[in-house]
Coordinates of C-alpha atoms in Angstrom, one line a residue:
Chain A
M1262 CA 73.5 -14.2 40.3
T1263 CA 74.5 -12.3 43.7
T1264 CA 77.3 -14.5 44.4
A1265 CA 78.5 -13.8 40.6
R1266 CA 78.4 -10.3 41.3
R1267 CA 80.0 -10.4 44.8
G1268 CA 82.7 -12.3 43.2
S1269 CA 83.1 -10.0 40.6
S1270 CA 83.3 -6.7 42.6
V1271 CA 85.9 -8.6 44.8
Q1272 CA 88.1 -8.4 41.8
A1273 CA 87.1 -5.4 40.3
G1274 CA 86.8 -3.3 43.8
N1275 CA 85.3 0.2 43.7
P1276 CA 85.3 1.6 40.1
V1277 CA 85.3 5.2 41.4
L1278 CA 88.3 4.5 44.0
L1279 CA 89.8 2.7 41.2
G1280 CA 89.6 5.6 38.6
V1281 CA 91.1 8.2 41.5
A1282 CA 93.9 5.8 42.1
G1283 CA 94.6 5.2 38.4
L1284 CA 94.6 8.9 37.7
A1285 CA 96.9 9.5 41.1
G1286 CA 99.4 7.3 39.6
L1287 CA 99.5 8.9 36.5
L1288 CA 100.1 12.4 37.9
L1289 CA 102.9 10.7 40.4
I1290 CA 104.5 9.3 37.4
L1291 CA 104.4 12.6 35.5
E1292 CA 106.0 14.3 38.3
L1293 CA 108.6 11.6 38.6
V1294 CA 109.7 11.3 34.8
P1295 CA 111.0 14.8 34.4
R1296 CA 112.4 14.7 38.2
L1297 CA 114.7 11.5 37.4
G1298 CA 115.7 13.4 34.2
L1299 CA 114.1 10.6 31.8
V1300 CA 112.6 13.6 29.9
D1301 CA 113.4 17.2 29.7
E1302 CA 111.9 19.2 32.3
K1303 CA 111.5 22.0 29.8
Y1304 CA 109.2 20.0 27.5
L1305 CA 107.4 18.0 30.2
P1306 CA 107.3 20.2 33.5
P1307 CA 106.6 18.0 36.8
T1308 CA 103.0 18.1 37.9
S1309 CA 103.7 20.0 40.9
T1310 CA 105.1 22.7 38.6
I1311 CA 102.2 22.6 36.4
A1312 CA 99.7 22.9 39.3
A1313 CA 101.6 25.6 40.4
A1314 CA 101.3 27.4 37.1
L1315 CA 97.5 26.4 37.4
A1316 CA 97.1 28.1 40.3
D1317 CA 98.8 31.2 38.9
E1318 CA 96.8 31.2 36.1
A1319 CA 93.6 31.0 38.7
G1320 CA 94.5 34.3 40.1
D1321 CA 94.8 36.0 36.6
P1322 CA 91.8 37.8 35.2
A1323 CA 93.1 37.3 31.8
F1324 CA 92.7 33.5 32.2
W1325 CA 89.1 34.0 33.2
T1326 CA 88.6 36.1 30.2
A1327 CA 90.0 33.5 28.1
L1328 CA 88.0 30.9 29.5
S1329 CA 84.9 32.9 29.6
D1330 CA 85.5 33.9 25.7
T1331 CA 85.9 30.0 24.9
L1332 CA 82.8 29.0 26.7
V1333 CA 80.8 31.7 25.2
A1334 CA 81.7 30.7 21.7
W1335 CA 81.2 27.0 22.5
A1336 CA 77.9 27.7 23.9
I1337 CA 76.6 30.0 21.1
G1338 CA 77.8 27.8 18.6
L1339 CA 76.5 24.7 19.9
A1340 CA 72.9 26.4 20.7
I1341 CA 73.1 27.5 16.9
A1342 CA 74.2 24.1 15.8
V1343 CA 71.4 22.2 18.0
G1344 CA 68.8 24.8 17.0
A1345 CA 69.3 24.7 13.4
G1346 CA 70.4 20.6 13.4
V1347 CA 67.2 19.7 15.1
L1348 CA 64.7 21.7 12.8
A1349 CA 66.1 20.8 10.0
G1350 CA 66.1 17.2 10.8
L1351 CA 62.7 17.2 12.0
V1352 CA 61.6 19.0 8.5
I1353 CA 63.9 17.0 6.3
G1354 CA 63.0 13.7 8.4
S1355 CA 59.1 14.2 8.1
V1356 CA 59.2 14.8 4.5
P1357 CA 60.2 11.7 2.5
V1358 CA 60.9 13.8 -0.8
L1359 CA 63.1 16.3 1.0
R1360 CA 65.4 13.4 2.6
A1361 CA 65.6 11.9 -0.4
L1362 CA 66.9 15.2 -2.0
T1363 CA 69.1 16.0 0.5
A1364 CA 70.5 12.9 1.3
S1365 CA 73.8 12.9 -1.1
T1366 CA 74.1 16.4 -0.2
I1367 CA 74.4 15.9 3.6
E1368 CA 76.8 12.8 2.4
F1369 CA 79.1 15.3 0.7
L1370 CA 78.9 18.3 3.1
R1371 CA 79.4 16.1 6.5
P1372 CA 82.5 14.5 5.9
I1373 CA 84.1 18.0 4.9
P1374 CA 86.5 18.7 8.0
S1375 CA 85.4 21.9 9.6
V1376 CA 89.6 22.8 9.9
A1377 CA 88.9 23.2 6.2
L1378 CA 86.8 26.3 6.7
I1379 CA 90.0 28.0 8.4
P1380 CA 90.6 30.2 5.5
L1381 CA 87.1 30.9 5.0
A1382 CA 86.5 32.0 8.5
V1383 CA 89.5 34.0 8.3
L1384 CA 88.5 35.7 5.0
M1385 CA 85.0 36.2 6.2
F1386 CA 85.7 37.2 10.1
G1387 CA 89.1 37.7 10.6
T1388 CA 90.1 36.9 14.3
A1389 CA 86.7 37.9 15.7
I1390 CA 84.5 35.2 17.5
E1391 CA 82.5 34.8 14.6
S1392 CA 85.2 33.1 13.0
T1393 CA 85.1 30.4 16.0
L1394 CA 81.4 30.6 15.7
L1395 CA 81.6 29.2 12.0
L1396 CA 83.9 26.6 12.7
V1397 CA 81.9 25.1 15.8
V1398 CA 78.3 25.5 14.1
Y1399 CA 79.7 23.8 10.9
A1400 CA 81.3 20.9 12.8
S1401 CA 78.6 20.4 15.6
F1402 CA 75.4 20.9 13.2
W1403 CA 76.0 17.6 11.3
Q1404 CA 76.4 15.6 14.4
V1405 CA 73.0 16.8 15.3
L1406 CA 71.3 16.6 12.0
V1407 CA 72.2 13.2 11.2
Q1408 CA 71.2 11.9 14.7
V1409 CA 67.8 13.7 14.6
L1410 CA 67.1 11.9 11.0
Y1411 CA 67.8 8.7 12.6
G1412 CA 65.4 9.6 15.0
V1413 CA 62.9 10.7 13.2
A1414 CA 63.1 7.3 11.3
D1415 CA 62.9 5.0 14.0
V1416 CA 59.0 6.4 15.1
D1417 CA 57.1 3.4 15.5
P1418 CA 54.4 3.2 12.8
V1419 CA 52.0 1.7 15.7
A1420 CA 52.4 4.8 18.0
F1421 CA 51.8 7.0 14.5
E1422 CA 48.8 5.4 13.7
T1423 CA 47.5 5.2 17.2
A1424 CA 47.8 9.2 17.2
R1425 CA 46.2 9.4 13.7
S1426 CA 43.5 7.1 14.6
F1427 CA 42.5 9.6 17.8
R1428 CA 42.9 12.3 15.4
F1429 CA 46.2 14.1 16.7
S1430 CA 46.6 16.9 14.8
A1431 CA 50.2 17.2 12.6
W1432 CA 51.4 19.2 15.2
A1433 CA 50.3 16.9 18.1
R1434 CA 51.8 14.3 16.1
I1435 CA 55.0 15.8 15.7
R1436 CA 54.8 17.0 19.5
H1437 CA 53.5 13.9 21.1
V1438 CA 55.3 11.1 19.0
L1439 CA 57.8 12.3 16.6
W1440 CA 59.4 14.3 19.3
P1441 CA 59.8 11.9 22.0
T1442 CA 60.9 9.3 20.0
A1443 CA 63.7 11.3 18.4
L1444 CA 64.8 12.9 21.8
P1445 CA 67.2 10.1 22.6
Y1446 CA 68.7 11.1 19.3
V1447 CA 68.6 14.3 19.7
F1448 CA 70.8 13.9 23.1
T1449 CA 73.4 11.5 21.5
G1450 CA 73.8 14.2 19.0
V1451 CA 74.2 17.0 21.3
R1452 CA 76.5 15.0 23.2
L1453 CA 78.5 14.6 20.3
A1454 CA 78.4 18.0 19.1
A1455 CA 79.2 19.3 22.6
S1456 CA 82.6 17.4 22.6
V1457 CA 83.4 18.3 18.8
A1458 CA 82.1 22.0 19.6
L1459 CA 84.8 22.2 22.0
V1460 CA 87.7 20.8 19.9
L1461 CA 87.0 23.4 17.2
A1462 CA 86.2 26.4 19.7
I1463 CA 90.1 25.6 20.8
T1464 CA 91.6 24.8 17.5
A1465 CA 90.0 28.0 16.0
E1466 CA 91.5 30.1 18.7
L1467 CA 94.8 28.2 18.4
V1468 CA 95.0 28.7 14.8
I1469 CA 93.1 31.7 14.1
G1470 CA 93.9 33.8 17.3
S1471 CA 90.4 34.6 17.8
P1472 CA 89.9 35.3 22.1
G1473 CA 90.1 32.3 24.1
L1474 CA 91.6 29.7 25.8
G1475 CA 93.4 28.3 22.5
Q1476 CA 94.8 31.7 21.8
A1477 CA 96.2 31.7 25.3
I1478 CA 97.5 28.2 24.9
A1479 CA 99.4 29.5 21.5
V1480 CA 100.6 32.7 23.5
A1481 CA 102.2 30.7 26.4
Q1482 CA 103.9 28.4 24.0
S1483 CA 105.3 31.3 22.0
S1484 CA 106.6 32.9 25.1
D1485 CA 108.4 29.8 26.3
A1486 CA 105.8 29.6 29.4
V1487 CA 105.9 25.6 29.1
P1488 CA 104.2 25.0 32.4
T1489 CA 101.3 27.4 31.9
M1490 CA 101.1 25.9 28.7
Y1491 CA 100.4 22.6 30.2
A1492 CA 98.2 24.2 32.9
L1493 CA 95.8 25.7 29.9
V1494 CA 95.7 22.1 28.3
V1495 CA 94.8 20.8 31.4
V1496 CA 91.9 23.2 31.8
T1497 CA 90.7 22.2 28.3
G1498 CA 90.6 18.5 29.5
I1499 CA 88.8 19.3 32.5
L1500 CA 86.4 21.6 30.4
G1501 CA 85.6 18.3 28.1
V1502 CA 85.3 16.0 30.9
L1503 CA 82.6 18.4 32.7
I1504 CA 80.6 19.0 29.1
N1505 CA 80.4 15.3 28.8
L1506 CA 79.3 14.9 32.4
L1507 CA 76.5 17.6 32.2
A1508 CA 75.3 15.9 28.7
R1509 CA 75.2 12.3 30.4
T1510 CA 73.2 13.7 33.6
G1511 CA 70.9 16.0 31.3
E1512 CA 70.3 12.6 29.4
R1513 CA 69.6 10.5 32.3
R1514 CA 67.1 13.1 33.8
L1515 CA 65.0 13.5 30.7
L1516 CA 65.1 9.9 29.1
A1517 CA 64.1 7.9 32.5
W1518 CA 61.7 6.5 30.3
H1519 CA 64.0 5.1 27.6
Q1520 CA 65.1 1.8 27.6
S1521 CA 68.5 2.8 27.5
V1522 CA 68.6 4.7 30.8
R1523 CA 65.5 2.8 32.3
G1524 CA 67.5 -0.4 32.5
E1525 CA 65.9 -3.9 33.0
V1526 CA 62.2 -3.8 34.4
T1527 CA 60.9 -6.8 35.8
V1528 CA 57.3 -7.3 35.7
Chain B
M743 CA 25.7 2.3 12.0
L744 CA 28.9 0.8 10.4
E745 CA 28.5 -0.3 6.8
V746 CA 31.2 -1.8 4.7
K747 CA 30.4 -2.1 1.1
G748 CA 32.1 -3.6 -1.9
L749 CA 35.5 -3.2 -0.3
R750 CA 38.5 -3.9 -2.2
K751 CA 42.2 -3.1 -1.5
V752 CA 45.1 -3.9 -3.6
Y753 CA 48.5 -3.1 -2.5
R754 CA 50.9 -1.9 -5.5
T755 CA 54.8 -2.6 -4.9
G756 CA 56.5 -1.4 -8.3
T757 CA 54.8 -3.9 -10.8
R758 CA 53.8 -6.3 -8.1
E759 CA 49.8 -6.3 -7.3
V760 CA 48.8 -8.0 -4.4
E761 CA 44.9 -8.3 -3.7
A762 CA 44.3 -8.3 -0.3
L763 CA 41.0 -7.5 0.1
R764 CA 38.6 -8.4 -2.9
D765 CA 34.9 -7.8 -2.2
L766 CA 33.3 -7.4 1.5
T767 CA 30.4 -6.3 2.6
F768 CA 29.0 -6.3 6.0
T769 CA 27.1 -3.7 8.4
V770 CA 27.3 -3.6 12.0
E771 CA 24.2 -1.9 13.7
N772 CA 24.5 0.5 16.5
G773 CA 25.4 -1.2 19.6
D774 CA 26.2 -4.4 18.1
L775 CA 29.1 -6.3 19.2
V776 CA 30.3 -8.1 16.1
C777 CA 33.3 -10.3 15.7
L778 CA 35.5 -10.7 12.4
V779 CA 37.0 -14.0 12.3
G780 CA 39.2 -15.5 9.7
P781 CA 42.1 -17.9 8.9
S782 CA 45.7 -15.9 9.6
G783 CA 46.8 -13.9 6.6
C784 CA 43.1 -13.1 5.4
G785 CA 43.7 -9.5 5.7
K786 CA 41.9 -8.9 8.7
T787 CA 44.1 -5.8 9.9
T788 CA 43.9 -4.3 6.1
L789 CA 40.2 -4.5 6.5
L790 CA 40.3 -2.8 10.2
R791 CA 42.8 -0.3 8.9
C792 CA 40.6 0.7 5.9
V793 CA 37.5 0.9 8.6
S794 CA 39.2 3.0 10.8
G795 CA 40.5 5.4 8.3
L796 CA 44.4 4.8 8.4
L797 CA 44.3 3.3 4.9
D798 CA 42.5 4.3 2.0
P799 CA 40.3 1.0 -0.1
T800 CA 41.3 0.7 -3.6
S801 CA 37.2 0.5 -4.1
G802 CA 33.9 0.3 -2.1
D803 CA 33.5 2.3 0.8
V804 CA 33.1 2.4 4.6
R805 CA 30.4 4.5 6.0
V806 CA 29.9 5.5 9.5
D807 CA 26.2 6.3 10.4
G808 CA 25.8 7.6 6.7
K809 CA 29.2 9.4 6.3
A810 CA 31.9 8.1 4.0
V811 CA 35.0 7.5 6.2
D812 CA 38.1 9.4 4.6
G813 CA 40.3 9.3 7.5
P814 CA 40.0 8.6 11.0
P815 CA 36.3 9.5 11.7
P816 CA 35.6 11.5 15.0
G817 CA 33.8 9.4 17.6
M818 CA 35.9 6.0 16.6
A819 CA 38.7 4.4 19.0
V820 CA 41.1 1.8 17.9
V821 CA 42.9 -0.7 20.1
F822 CA 45.7 -2.5 18.5
Q823 CA 47.1 -5.7 18.9
E824 CA 50.7 -4.4 19.6
Y825 CA 49.8 -2.6 23.3
G826 CA 53.5 -2.1 23.6
R827 CA 53.9 -0.2 20.6
S828 CA 50.7 1.7 21.0
L829 CA 51.2 3.1 24.4
F830 CA 53.5 5.8 24.5
P831 CA 56.6 4.9 26.7
W832 CA 57.5 8.4 27.8
M833 CA 54.2 8.8 29.3
N834 CA 52.7 7.4 32.5
V835 CA 49.2 5.7 32.3
R836 CA 47.4 8.6 32.9
D837 CA 48.9 10.8 30.4
N838 CA 48.2 8.1 27.8
V839 CA 44.7 7.9 28.6
E840 CA 44.4 11.5 29.0
L841 CA 46.3 12.9 25.6
P842 CA 43.5 11.9 23.0
L843 CA 41.0 13.7 25.2
K844 CA 43.4 16.7 25.1
Q845 CA 43.5 16.5 21.3
K846 CA 39.6 16.3 21.4
K847 CA 39.7 19.5 23.5
V848 CA 37.9 17.9 26.3
A849 CA 37.6 20.3 29.3
K850 CA 40.2 19.7 32.0
A851 CA 38.0 18.5 34.6
R852 CA 36.0 16.5 32.4
R853 CA 39.3 14.7 31.6
A854 CA 40.6 13.9 34.9
E855 CA 36.7 12.3 35.5
L856 CA 37.1 10.2 32.5
V857 CA 40.6 9.1 33.0
E858 CA 39.8 8.2 36.6
Q859 CA 36.6 6.4 35.4
S860 CA 37.8 4.6 32.6
L861 CA 41.0 3.2 34.4
D862 CA 38.7 2.1 37.2
A863 CA 36.5 0.6 34.8
V864 CA 39.6 -2.0 33.5
G865 CA 40.6 -2.3 37.0
L866 CA 43.5 -0.1 36.9
T867 CA 42.8 2.6 39.9
G868 CA 46.1 3.1 41.4
S869 CA 48.3 2.6 38.5
E870 CA 47.9 6.2 37.1
S871 CA 51.5 7.0 37.7
A872 CA 53.2 4.1 36.5
Y873 CA 54.9 4.1 32.9
P874 CA 53.6 1.5 30.5
W875 CA 56.7 -0.5 30.5
Q876 CA 56.7 -1.0 34.4
L877 CA 53.3 -2.8 33.7
S878 CA 52.4 -6.3 32.8
G879 CA 51.2 -7.3 28.8
G880 CA 47.6 -7.5 30.0
M881 CA 48.0 -4.2 32.2
Q882 CA 49.4 -2.6 29.2
Q883 CA 46.3 -3.7 26.8
R884 CA 44.0 -2.7 29.9
V885 CA 45.7 1.0 29.5
A886 CA 45.0 0.9 25.8
I887 CA 41.4 -0.3 26.5
A888 CA 40.8 2.3 29.2
R889 CA 42.5 4.9 26.7
A890 CA 39.7 4.1 23.9
V891 CA 37.3 4.2 26.8
A892 CA 37.9 7.4 28.0
Y893 CA 37.7 8.9 24.4
E894 CA 33.9 8.0 24.4
P895 CA 33.8 6.8 21.4
Q896 CA 30.4 5.7 19.5
T897 CA 32.4 2.9 17.5
L898 CA 35.4 0.8 19.1
L899 CA 37.4 -1.2 16.9
M900 CA 39.6 -3.8 18.2
D901 CA 42.3 -5.4 16.1
E902 CA 43.4 -8.6 17.7
P903 CA 43.7 -7.2 20.9
F904 CA 44.4 -10.3 22.8
A905 CA 46.7 -12.0 20.5
A906 CA 49.9 -11.5 22.5
V907 CA 48.5 -11.9 25.8
D908 CA 48.4 -15.2 27.8
A909 CA 45.1 -17.5 28.1
Q910 CA 44.2 -16.5 31.4
T911 CA 44.7 -13.1 31.2
R912 CA 42.9 -13.4 27.9
A913 CA 39.8 -14.7 29.3
D914 CA 39.5 -11.8 31.9
L915 CA 40.1 -9.2 29.3
E916 CA 37.5 -10.9 27.1
D917 CA 34.9 -10.6 29.7
L918 CA 36.1 -7.0 30.4
V919 CA 35.6 -6.1 27.0
R920 CA 31.7 -7.7 27.3
Q921 CA 31.3 -5.9 30.5
L922 CA 32.1 -2.3 29.1
W923 CA 30.1 -3.1 25.8
K924 CA 26.8 -3.7 28.0
R925 CA 27.9 -0.7 30.3
L926 CA 28.5 1.8 27.4
G927 CA 26.4 0.9 25.0
V928 CA 29.0 1.2 22.4
T929 CA 29.6 -0.4 18.6
I930 CA 32.3 -2.8 19.1
L931 CA 34.0 -4.6 15.7
F932 CA 36.3 -7.0 16.9
V933 CA 38.8 -8.7 15.0
T934 CA 40.6 -12.0 15.7
H935 CA 41.7 -15.2 14.6
D936 CA 40.6 -16.9 17.6
I937 CA 37.3 -18.9 17.0
D938 CA 36.5 -19.6 20.5
E939 CA 37.0 -16.0 21.4
S940 CA 34.7 -14.8 18.6
V941 CA 31.6 -17.2 19.3
Y942 CA 32.3 -16.2 23.2
L943 CA 32.3 -12.5 22.6
G944 CA 30.1 -11.8 19.6
Q945 CA 26.6 -11.2 19.0
R946 CA 27.0 -12.2 15.2
V947 CA 30.6 -13.4 13.8
V948 CA 31.2 -12.7 10.4
M949 CA 33.8 -15.2 8.7
L950 CA 36.3 -14.1 6.3
S951 CA 37.8 -16.2 3.5
S952 CA 41.3 -16.4 2.8
S953 CA 43.0 -13.6 0.6
P954 CA 42.0 -12.4 -1.6
T955 CA 39.2 -11.9 1.1
V956 CA 35.4 -12.0 0.8
V957 CA 32.9 -12.5 3.4
Q958 CA 32.4 -16.1 3.8
D959 CA 29.5 -16.5 6.2
E960 CA 27.7 -15.1 8.8
L961 CA 26.6 -16.5 12.1
I962 CA 24.1 -15.1 14.8
I963 CA 25.5 -16.0 18.1
D964 CA 22.0 -16.9 19.9
L965 CA 23.7 -17.8 23.4
P966 CA 22.4 -16.2 26.6
E967 CA 23.4 -12.4 27.3
A968 CA 25.1 -13.4 30.2
R969 CA 28.4 -15.3 29.4
D970 CA 30.6 -16.9 31.6
Q971 CA 34.0 -18.4 30.9
L972 CA 33.2 -22.0 32.6
T973 CA 29.5 -22.2 31.5
T974 CA 29.2 -20.5 28.2
R975 CA 32.2 -22.3 27.0
A976 CA 30.9 -26.0 28.2
D977 CA 27.3 -24.9 26.7
P978 CA 26.1 -27.4 23.7
A979 CA 24.8 -24.5 22.0
F980 CA 28.7 -22.9 22.4
I981 CA 30.3 -25.8 21.0
A982 CA 27.5 -26.4 17.9
L983 CA 28.6 -22.5 17.0
R984 CA 32.1 -23.1 17.4
T985 CA 32.3 -26.1 15.2
R986 CA 30.3 -24.1 12.3
V987 CA 32.4 -21.0 12.6
Y988 CA 35.7 -23.9 12.4
E989 CA 34.3 -25.8 9.4
Q990 CA 33.6 -22.2 7.2
I991 CA 37.0 -21.4 8.2
Q992 CA 38.2 -24.9 7.2
A993 CA 36.2 -24.6 4.1
A994 CA 37.8 -21.0 3.1
K995 CA 41.1 -22.2 3.2
R996 CA 40.2 -25.4 1.3
N997 CA 38.6 -23.1 -1.3
A998 CA 41.6 -20.9 -0.9
G999 CA 44.1 -24.0 -1.8
Q1000 CA 42.2 -24.8 -4.9

């Protein structure tokens, strides 16, 4: 086993180092391709130009306002979606009649792309932050709800009967059996919802023009500030990475007991 | 006293009916250790679930100290066969044992005392902060037993608790059950498919027929109180008793085959 692992590490090397090397390589290619004239610099500015634009943005209070607008819409939307999704999931999931009643409706509503609701959002809220929130909440809610439903269905009958045999109250059964069982699923739902929420926040700002990074990207594009536009796109990418990182760290902390996190235990 | 009278359970799925238990009547006096043994698939678990109030019987009734059981009664604890699923993996050993006590509204200081005593009684002192999945199967079942013991039940139901542990661990756990039973004066109804185990543990063995289940026979185990894995199991009286039980179980299976 040890020899095998050593062998593969010789082949694979340090994954972090390789990842950084790969990224550096990409940035270098993106620097060279426009410099060598392979692509028009107007459409793809070299990495260094984008980096300079990014530095400019960092010094501009308007950028930070846009960033905070996006993050606020993302956070509020996600919080509403997670709260509502978890609550609805626990209630629907623990009442079989409700589950049966809502199954077809959920399957119908869930696949509706959130962006199809843009006209409705504009009608209702114009370019206010509520427009973004509507789209973010709609898209993220289903991610959470469906996962919580799976989670509730995964409750071990033996664990549940154990709780019943010790005369746990209905609340205690939810709190101590249902909830911990559903928690890994909740986390998956939140992680998915967090990414989707960011996508929808940027989309709403971009298309509707509600305040935020998306709107800033649209403005940069229409004013022909191509490096700035790229710089802002990079920022949204970094946000996506950070959000995913945050969700995974939280997951590992809170689910240390779960077999997906704890790994193999030799007894 | 635990009384089971005319207990019958029919499972209905759509138009299909399966009669798991036909007519079961037996009693367990307070402080007794009675083993229920029967061929596999004879509805032992169904019976135990009816006795513990987790399942409603189709007819007949279960009474604990004269009170009809219509849900998990107070003062009763169950040890399930599937210890790995019965313990909560998200809680360490201490919290697993303590949680039912919290639900029972036992005061904090007393809870700590009970957890410590019960873990000590099953030989798990020092494992309080471990998670169940970090322990071996036998140790996990000890945690489940500690949890039941800490609950201070008058009646302890055990549903094939040692079916999934290895033979050596099983012997240790059998002795642990006898020792706890004598020390705590608790009434134990122990369900098993293992004939030797039923004779070794019980004061009395109730033999069940194949499904649809009735009581095939009852046998008083008149072995000395102090039992030992080596000498008791080699005792001619033990062998005679296990033969009796074995014959009855075989007869039960033959009757079912006819």
